[in-house]
Tab-separated table of C-alpha atoms in Angstrom:
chain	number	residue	atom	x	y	z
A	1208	UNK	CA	140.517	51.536	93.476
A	1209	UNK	CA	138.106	54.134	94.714
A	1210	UNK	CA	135.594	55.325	92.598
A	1211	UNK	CA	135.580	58.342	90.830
A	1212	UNK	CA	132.279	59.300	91.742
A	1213	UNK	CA	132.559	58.658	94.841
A	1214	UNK	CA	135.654	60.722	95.149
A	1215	UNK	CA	133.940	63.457	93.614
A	1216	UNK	CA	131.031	63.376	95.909
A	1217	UNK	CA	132.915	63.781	99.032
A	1218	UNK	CA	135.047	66.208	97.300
A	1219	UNK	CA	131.715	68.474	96.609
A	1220	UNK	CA	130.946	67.503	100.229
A	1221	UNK	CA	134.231	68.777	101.327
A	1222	UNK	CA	133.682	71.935	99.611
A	1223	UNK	CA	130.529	72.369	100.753
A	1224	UNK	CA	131.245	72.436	104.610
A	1225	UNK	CA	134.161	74.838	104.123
A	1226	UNK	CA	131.833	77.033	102.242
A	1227	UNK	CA	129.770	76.839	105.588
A	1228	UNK	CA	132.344	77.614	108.141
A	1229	UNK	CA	134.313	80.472	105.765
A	1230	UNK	CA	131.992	81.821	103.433
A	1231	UNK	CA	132.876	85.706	103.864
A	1232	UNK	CA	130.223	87.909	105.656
A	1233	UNK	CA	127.876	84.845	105.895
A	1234	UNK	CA	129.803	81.880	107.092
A	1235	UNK	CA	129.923	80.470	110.459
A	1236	UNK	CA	133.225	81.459	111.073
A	1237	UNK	CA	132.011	84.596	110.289
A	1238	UNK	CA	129.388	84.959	111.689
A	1239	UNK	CA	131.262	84.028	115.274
A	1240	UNK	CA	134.125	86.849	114.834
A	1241	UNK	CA	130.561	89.196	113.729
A	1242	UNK	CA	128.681	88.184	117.314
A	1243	UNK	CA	132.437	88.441	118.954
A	1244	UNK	CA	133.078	91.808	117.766
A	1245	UNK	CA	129.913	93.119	118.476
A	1246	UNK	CA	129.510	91.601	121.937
A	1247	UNK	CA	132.892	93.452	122.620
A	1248	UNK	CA	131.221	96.570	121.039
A	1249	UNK	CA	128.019	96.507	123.280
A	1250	UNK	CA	130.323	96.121	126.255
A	1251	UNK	CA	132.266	99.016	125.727
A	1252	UNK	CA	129.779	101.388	124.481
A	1253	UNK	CA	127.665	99.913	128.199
A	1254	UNK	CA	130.698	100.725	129.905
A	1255	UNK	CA	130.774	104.409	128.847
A	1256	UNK	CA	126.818	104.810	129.494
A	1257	UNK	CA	127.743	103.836	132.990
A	1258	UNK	CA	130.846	105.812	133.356
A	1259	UNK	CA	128.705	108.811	132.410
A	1260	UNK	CA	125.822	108.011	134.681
A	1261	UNK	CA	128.201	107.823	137.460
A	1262	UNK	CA	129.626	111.166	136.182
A	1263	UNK	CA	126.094	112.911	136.169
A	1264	UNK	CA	125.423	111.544	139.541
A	1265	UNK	CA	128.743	112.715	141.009
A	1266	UNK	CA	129.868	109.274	142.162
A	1267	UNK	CA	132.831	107.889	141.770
A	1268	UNK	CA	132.559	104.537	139.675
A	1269	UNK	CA	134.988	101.801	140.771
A	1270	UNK	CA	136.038	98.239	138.808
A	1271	UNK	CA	133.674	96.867	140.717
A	1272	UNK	CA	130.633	99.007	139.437
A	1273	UNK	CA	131.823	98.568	136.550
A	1274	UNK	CA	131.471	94.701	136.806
A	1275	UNK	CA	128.600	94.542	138.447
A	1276	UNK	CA	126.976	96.759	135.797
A	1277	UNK	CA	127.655	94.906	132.854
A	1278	UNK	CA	127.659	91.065	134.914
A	1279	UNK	CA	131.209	90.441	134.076
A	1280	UNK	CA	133.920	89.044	136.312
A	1281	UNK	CA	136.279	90.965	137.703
A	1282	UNK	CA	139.013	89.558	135.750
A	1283	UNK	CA	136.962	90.898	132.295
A	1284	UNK	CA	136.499	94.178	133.896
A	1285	UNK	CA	140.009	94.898	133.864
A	1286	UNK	CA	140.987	93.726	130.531
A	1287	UNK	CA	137.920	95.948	129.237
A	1288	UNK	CA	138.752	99.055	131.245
A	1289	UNK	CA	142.829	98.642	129.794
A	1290	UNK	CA	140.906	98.508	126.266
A	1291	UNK	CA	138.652	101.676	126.952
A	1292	UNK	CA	142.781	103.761	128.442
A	1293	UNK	CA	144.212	102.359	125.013
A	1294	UNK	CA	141.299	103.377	122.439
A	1295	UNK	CA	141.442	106.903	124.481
A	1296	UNK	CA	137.953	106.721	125.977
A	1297	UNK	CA	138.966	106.464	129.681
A	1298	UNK	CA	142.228	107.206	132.115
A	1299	UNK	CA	142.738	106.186	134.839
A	1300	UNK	CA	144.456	108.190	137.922
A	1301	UNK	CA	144.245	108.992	141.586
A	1302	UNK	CA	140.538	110.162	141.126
A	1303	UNK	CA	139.294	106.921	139.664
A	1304	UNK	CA	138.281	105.644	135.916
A	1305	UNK	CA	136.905	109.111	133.881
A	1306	UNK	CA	135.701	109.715	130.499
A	1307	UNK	CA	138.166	111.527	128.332
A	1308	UNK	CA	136.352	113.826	126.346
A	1309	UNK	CA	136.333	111.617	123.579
A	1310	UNK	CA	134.936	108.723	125.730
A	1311	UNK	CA	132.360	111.196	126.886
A	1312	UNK	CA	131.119	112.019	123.607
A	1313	UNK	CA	131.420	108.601	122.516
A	1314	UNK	CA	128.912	107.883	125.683
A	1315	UNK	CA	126.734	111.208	124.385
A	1316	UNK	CA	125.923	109.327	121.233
A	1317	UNK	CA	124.759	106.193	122.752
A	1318	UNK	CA	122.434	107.891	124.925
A	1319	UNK	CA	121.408	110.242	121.836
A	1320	UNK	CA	120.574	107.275	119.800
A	1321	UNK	CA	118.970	104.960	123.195
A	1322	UNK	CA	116.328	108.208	123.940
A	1323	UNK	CA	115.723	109.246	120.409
A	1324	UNK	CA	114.389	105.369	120.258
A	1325	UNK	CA	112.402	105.878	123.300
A	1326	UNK	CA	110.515	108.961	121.906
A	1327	UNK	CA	109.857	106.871	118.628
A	1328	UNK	CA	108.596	103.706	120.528
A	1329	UNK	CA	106.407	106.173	122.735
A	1330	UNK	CA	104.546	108.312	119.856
A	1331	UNK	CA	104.542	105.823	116.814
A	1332	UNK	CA	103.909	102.096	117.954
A	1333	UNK	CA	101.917	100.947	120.218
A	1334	UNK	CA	104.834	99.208	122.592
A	1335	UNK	CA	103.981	98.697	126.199
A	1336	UNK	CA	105.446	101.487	127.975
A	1337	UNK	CA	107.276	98.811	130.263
A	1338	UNK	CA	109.246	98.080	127.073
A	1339	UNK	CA	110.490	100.909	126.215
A	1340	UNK	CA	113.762	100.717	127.729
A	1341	UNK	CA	114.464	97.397	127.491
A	1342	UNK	CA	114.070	98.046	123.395
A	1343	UNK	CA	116.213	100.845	123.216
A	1344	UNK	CA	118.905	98.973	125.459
A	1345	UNK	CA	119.247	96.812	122.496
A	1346	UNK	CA	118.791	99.168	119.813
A	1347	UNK	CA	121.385	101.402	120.593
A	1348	UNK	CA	123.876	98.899	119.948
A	1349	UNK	CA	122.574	98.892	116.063
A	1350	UNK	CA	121.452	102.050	114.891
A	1351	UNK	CA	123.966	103.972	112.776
A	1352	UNK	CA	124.812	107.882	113.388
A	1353	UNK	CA	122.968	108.731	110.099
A	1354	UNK	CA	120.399	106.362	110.443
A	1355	UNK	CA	119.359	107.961	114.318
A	1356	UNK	CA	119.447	111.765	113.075
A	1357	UNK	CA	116.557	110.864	110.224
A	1358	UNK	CA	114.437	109.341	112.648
A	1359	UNK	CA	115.457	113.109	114.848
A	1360	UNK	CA	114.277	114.509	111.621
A	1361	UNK	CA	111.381	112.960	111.264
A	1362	UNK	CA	110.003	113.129	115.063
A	1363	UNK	CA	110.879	117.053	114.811
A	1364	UNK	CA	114.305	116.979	116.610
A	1365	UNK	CA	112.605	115.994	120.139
A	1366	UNK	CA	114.197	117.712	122.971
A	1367	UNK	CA	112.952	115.178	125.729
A	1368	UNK	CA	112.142	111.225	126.043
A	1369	UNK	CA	108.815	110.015	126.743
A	1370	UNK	CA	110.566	109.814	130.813
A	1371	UNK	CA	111.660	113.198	130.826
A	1372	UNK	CA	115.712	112.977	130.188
A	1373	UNK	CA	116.908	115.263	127.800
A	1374	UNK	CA	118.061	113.874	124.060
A	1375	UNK	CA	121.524	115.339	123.988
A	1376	UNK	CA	121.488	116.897	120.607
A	1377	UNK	CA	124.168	115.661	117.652
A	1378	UNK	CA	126.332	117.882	118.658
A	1379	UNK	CA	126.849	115.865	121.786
A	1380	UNK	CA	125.557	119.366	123.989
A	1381	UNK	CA	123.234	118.225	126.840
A	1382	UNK	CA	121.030	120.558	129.314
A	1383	UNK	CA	121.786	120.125	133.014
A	1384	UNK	CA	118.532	117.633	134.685
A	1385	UNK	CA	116.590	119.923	136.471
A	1386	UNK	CA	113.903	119.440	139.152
A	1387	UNK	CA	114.512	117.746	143.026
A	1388	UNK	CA	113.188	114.045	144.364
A	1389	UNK	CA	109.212	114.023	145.187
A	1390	UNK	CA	110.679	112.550	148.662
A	1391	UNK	CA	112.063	116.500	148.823
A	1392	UNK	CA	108.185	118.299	148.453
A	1393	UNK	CA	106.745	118.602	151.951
A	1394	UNK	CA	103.092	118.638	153.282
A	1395	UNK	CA	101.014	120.558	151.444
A	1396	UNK	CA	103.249	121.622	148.925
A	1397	UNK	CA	102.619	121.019	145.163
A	1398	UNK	CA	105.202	119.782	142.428
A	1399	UNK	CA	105.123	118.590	138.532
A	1400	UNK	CA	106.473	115.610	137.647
A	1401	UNK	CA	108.836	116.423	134.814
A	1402	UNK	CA	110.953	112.865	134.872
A	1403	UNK	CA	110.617	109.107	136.034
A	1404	UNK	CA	113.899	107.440	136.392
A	1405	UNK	CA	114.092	104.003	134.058
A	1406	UNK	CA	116.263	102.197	136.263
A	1407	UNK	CA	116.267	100.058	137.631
A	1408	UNK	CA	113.493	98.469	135.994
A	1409	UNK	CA	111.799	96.560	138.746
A	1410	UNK	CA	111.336	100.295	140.700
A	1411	UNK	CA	110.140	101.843	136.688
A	1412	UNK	CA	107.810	99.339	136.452
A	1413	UNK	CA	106.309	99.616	139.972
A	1414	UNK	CA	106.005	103.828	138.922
A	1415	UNK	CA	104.075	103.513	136.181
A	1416	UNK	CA	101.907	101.101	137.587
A	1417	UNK	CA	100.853	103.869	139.558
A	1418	UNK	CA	99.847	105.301	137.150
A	1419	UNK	CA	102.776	108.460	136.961
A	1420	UNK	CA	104.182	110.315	134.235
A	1421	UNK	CA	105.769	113.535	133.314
A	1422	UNK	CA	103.699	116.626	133.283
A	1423	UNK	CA	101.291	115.215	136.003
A	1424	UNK	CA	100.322	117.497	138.954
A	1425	UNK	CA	101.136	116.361	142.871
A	1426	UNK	CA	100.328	117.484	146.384
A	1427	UNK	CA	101.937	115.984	149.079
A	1428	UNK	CA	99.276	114.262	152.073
A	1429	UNK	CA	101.643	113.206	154.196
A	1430	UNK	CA	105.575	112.193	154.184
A	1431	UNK	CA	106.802	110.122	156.655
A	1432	UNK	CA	109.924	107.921	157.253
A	1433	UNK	CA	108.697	104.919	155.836
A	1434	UNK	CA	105.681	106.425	153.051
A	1435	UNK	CA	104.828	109.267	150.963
A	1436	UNK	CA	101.268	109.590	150.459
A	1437	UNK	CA	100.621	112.242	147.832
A	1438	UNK	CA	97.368	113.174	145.117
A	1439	UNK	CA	97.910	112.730	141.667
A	1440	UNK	CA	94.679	113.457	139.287
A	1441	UNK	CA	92.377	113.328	142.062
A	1442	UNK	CA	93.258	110.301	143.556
A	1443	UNK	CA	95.712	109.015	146.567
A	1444	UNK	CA	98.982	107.170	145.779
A	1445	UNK	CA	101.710	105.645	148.138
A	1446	UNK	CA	104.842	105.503	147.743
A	1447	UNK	CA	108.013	103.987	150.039
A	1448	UNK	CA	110.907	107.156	149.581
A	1449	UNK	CA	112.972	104.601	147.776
A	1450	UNK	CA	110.570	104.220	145.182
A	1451	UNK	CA	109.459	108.005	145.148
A	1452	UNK	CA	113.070	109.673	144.895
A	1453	UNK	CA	113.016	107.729	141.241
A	1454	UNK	CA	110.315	110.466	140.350
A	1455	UNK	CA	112.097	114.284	139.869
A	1456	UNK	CA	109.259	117.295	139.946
A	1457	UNK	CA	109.463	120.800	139.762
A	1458	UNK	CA	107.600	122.681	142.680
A	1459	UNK	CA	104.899	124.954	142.183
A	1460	UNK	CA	105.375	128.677	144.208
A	1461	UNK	CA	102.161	130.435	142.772
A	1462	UNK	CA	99.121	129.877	143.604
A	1463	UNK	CA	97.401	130.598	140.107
A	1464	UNK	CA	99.701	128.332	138.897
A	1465	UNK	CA	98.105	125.530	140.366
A	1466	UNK	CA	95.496	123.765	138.476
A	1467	UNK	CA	92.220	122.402	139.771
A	1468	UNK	CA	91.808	118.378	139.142
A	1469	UNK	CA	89.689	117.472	136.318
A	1470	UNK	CA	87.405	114.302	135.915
A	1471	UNK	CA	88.179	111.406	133.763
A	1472	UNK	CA	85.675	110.755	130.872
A	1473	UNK	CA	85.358	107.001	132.696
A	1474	UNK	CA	83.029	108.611	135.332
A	1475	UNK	CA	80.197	109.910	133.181
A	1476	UNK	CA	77.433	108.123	133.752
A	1477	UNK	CA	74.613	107.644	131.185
A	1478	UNK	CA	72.885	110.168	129.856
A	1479	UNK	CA	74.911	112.906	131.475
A	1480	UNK	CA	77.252	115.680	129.480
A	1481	UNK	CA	80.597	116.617	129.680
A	1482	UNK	CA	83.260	118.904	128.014
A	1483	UNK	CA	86.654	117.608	126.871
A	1484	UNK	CA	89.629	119.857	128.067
A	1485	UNK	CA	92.619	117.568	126.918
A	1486	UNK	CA	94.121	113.836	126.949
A	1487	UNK	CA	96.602	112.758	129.604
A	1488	UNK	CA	100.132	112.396	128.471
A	1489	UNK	CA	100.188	108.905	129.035
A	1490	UNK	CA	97.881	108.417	126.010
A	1491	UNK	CA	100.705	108.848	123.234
A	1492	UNK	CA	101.023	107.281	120.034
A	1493	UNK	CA	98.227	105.682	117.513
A	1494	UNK	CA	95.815	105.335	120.560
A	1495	UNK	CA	95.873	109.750	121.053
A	1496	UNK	CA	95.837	110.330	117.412
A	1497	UNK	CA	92.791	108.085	117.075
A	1498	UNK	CA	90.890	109.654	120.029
A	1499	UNK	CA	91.937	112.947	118.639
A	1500	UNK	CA	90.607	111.860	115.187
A	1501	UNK	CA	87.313	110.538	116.522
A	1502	UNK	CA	86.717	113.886	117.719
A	1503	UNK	CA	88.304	113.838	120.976
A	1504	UNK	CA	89.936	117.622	121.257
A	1505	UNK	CA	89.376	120.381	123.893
A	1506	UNK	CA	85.890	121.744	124.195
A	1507	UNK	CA	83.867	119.256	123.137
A	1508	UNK	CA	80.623	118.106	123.792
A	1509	UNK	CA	80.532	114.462	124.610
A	1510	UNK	CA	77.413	112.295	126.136
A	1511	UNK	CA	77.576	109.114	127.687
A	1512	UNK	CA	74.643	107.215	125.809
A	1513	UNK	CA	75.300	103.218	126.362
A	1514	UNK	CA	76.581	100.811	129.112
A	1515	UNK	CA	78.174	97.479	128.756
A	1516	UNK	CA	78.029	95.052	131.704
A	1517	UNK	CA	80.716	96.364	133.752
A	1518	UNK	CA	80.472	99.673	131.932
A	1519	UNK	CA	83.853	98.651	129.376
A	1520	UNK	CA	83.417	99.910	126.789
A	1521	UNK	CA	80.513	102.774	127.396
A	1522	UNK	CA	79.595	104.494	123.919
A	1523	UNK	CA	79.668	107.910	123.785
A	1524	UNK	CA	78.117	110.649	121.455
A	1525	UNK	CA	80.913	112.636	120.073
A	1526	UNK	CA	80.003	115.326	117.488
A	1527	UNK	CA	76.733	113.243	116.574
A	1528	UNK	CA	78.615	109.501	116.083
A	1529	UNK	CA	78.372	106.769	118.805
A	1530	UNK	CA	81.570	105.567	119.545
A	1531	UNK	CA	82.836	102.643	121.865
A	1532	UNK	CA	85.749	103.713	124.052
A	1533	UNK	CA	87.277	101.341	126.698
A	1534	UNK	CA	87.964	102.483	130.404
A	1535	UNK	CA	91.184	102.749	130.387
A	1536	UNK	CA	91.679	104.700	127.518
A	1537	UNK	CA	88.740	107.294	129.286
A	1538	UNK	CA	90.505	107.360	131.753
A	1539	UNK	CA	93.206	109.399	130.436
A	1540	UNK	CA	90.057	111.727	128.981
A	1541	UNK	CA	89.923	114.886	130.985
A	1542	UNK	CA	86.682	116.322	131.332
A	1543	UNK	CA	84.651	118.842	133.174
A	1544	UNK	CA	80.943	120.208	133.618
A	1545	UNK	CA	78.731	121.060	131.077
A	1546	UNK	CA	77.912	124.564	130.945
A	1547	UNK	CA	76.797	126.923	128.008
A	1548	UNK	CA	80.121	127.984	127.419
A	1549	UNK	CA	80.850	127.600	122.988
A	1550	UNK	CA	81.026	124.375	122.118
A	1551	UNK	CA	83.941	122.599	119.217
């Protein structure tokens, strides 16, 4: 005869792993049709991101961009696209897979949500700009509607990502890219950099390595076939045109309109003064607002009064406190002469 404890044990037991595998909203069973129905999510809402890249670009996307895109097999790319015709997002015809405009808003407020997250990573945390994109691609996926337009709120509706795209606004309305490839600009002539493409990644990464961004100043050296040399902030930067048709400028006609170079705030040396006229773009987030609370704000005064070995940090006198600032954050510290003009 088995014992009743025993049997009651194993019952509990029993109970227990079922409560595991089909506990609603928390079991593993759960859990599995959660990750399943989101991974199906994140390929669809992919899908339409590329679908509408494609569309920007004016190229025709194919099953096989598709698949290659989102690393699927063929076989997965059709069942997906079938899924996208029967939700309404996409039809298909003589011309190729296109975003209905449902699927093209749909695609809108992906991208909404993916910049909006960029701008937030870029001016509030301190997030390797080599991240940024890589943390939106996954955040996207998981911010609601309401949840992305009070962060909008709260960054004052930003029209532009830290790269330069527009935000399409909540209304789904976008504003037509503007500018021309750097590899366009010819000898001599002048451009501003007003966006860095973010993909692919590898050719992003290799960009801002260099030390580019939007809102800096070029003039083209020298294009050839094979390199673009060009000046950026007073120094020389190469480029192959693969790499520098990823970076869209604006050219500059006028002559006034073209700004003089300015020194960094690295190459004071001791005991000489300089006057701050602004902080490079690519000083965003708590690092800017702490140089601009130290003191750091157009016109002024700022003396170079210690050296470290290696001269990182060098301490500077800024409105009568010493303060310790590393080299590469003065190097994004524009400077120029000392004069007697009036002083901050």
């Amino acid at each position: 005869m088995i014992d009743p404890l025993f049997a009651l044990l194993i019952a509990f037991a029993f109970s227990g792993i079922l409560a595991v595998l089909f506990w609603p909203a928390k079991g593993i069973y759960a859990t599995y049709k959660k990750a399943k129905r989101n991974t199906s999510r994140v390929l669809i809402e992919d899908a339409l991101k590329h679908l509408y890249d494609y569309e920007e670009r004016t190229v025709k996307p194919t099953l096989r961009s598709i698949a290659g895109h989102l690393s699927v097999s063929s076989d997965d790319t059709i069942q997906l696209v079938e899924k996208l015709q029967s939700m309404g997002l996409v039809e298909s015809n003589e011309d190729g897979i296109q975003l209905t405009p449902k699927g093209r808003s749909y695609a809108l407020r992906i991208i909404r949500i993916h910049r909006l997250w960029e701008r937030y990573l870029a001016d509030e945390t301190s997030v390797k700009e080599s991240e940024w994109h890589l943390e939106a691609e996954e955040k996207e996926h998981n911010i609601s509607t309401e949840e992305a337009e009070t962060l909008a709120a709260q960054m004052g509706n930003p029209v532009f990502d830290p790269h330069g795209d527009p935000i399409p606004t909540k209304e789904g309305e976008i504003p037509k890219r503007k500018g021309m490839p750097l590899t366009i600009l010819k000898n001599g002539e002048f451009g501003r950099i007003i966006h860095i493409e973010d993909e692919p990644h590898a050719i992003y990464i290799q960009l801002i390595a260099q030390g580019l961004y939007p809102g800096m100043q070029v003039k083209i050296i020298n294009a050839e076939k094979n390199r673009i040399r060009f000046e950026v902030n007073g120094e020389e930067c190469v480029l192959a045109p693969l790499f520098a048709a990823n970076v869209n400028v604006t050219p500059i006609q006028k002559q006034d309109e073209i700004t003089s170079d300015f020194k960094s705030l690295s190459s004071l040396r001791k005991g000489e003064k300089a006057v701050v006229v602004g902080i490079s773009k690519a000083c965003r987030g708590p690092q800017r607002r702490r140089l601009m609370d130290l003191g750091v704000v157009p016109g002024t005064l700022v003396i170079a009064e210690l050296e470290s070995i290696g001269r990182d940090p060098v301490a500077y006198n800024i409105k009568g406190a010493t303060i310790a600032i590393r080299k590469k954050n003065a190097d994004q510290i524009y400077i120029k002469e000392f004069s007697q003009e009036k002083l901050n």
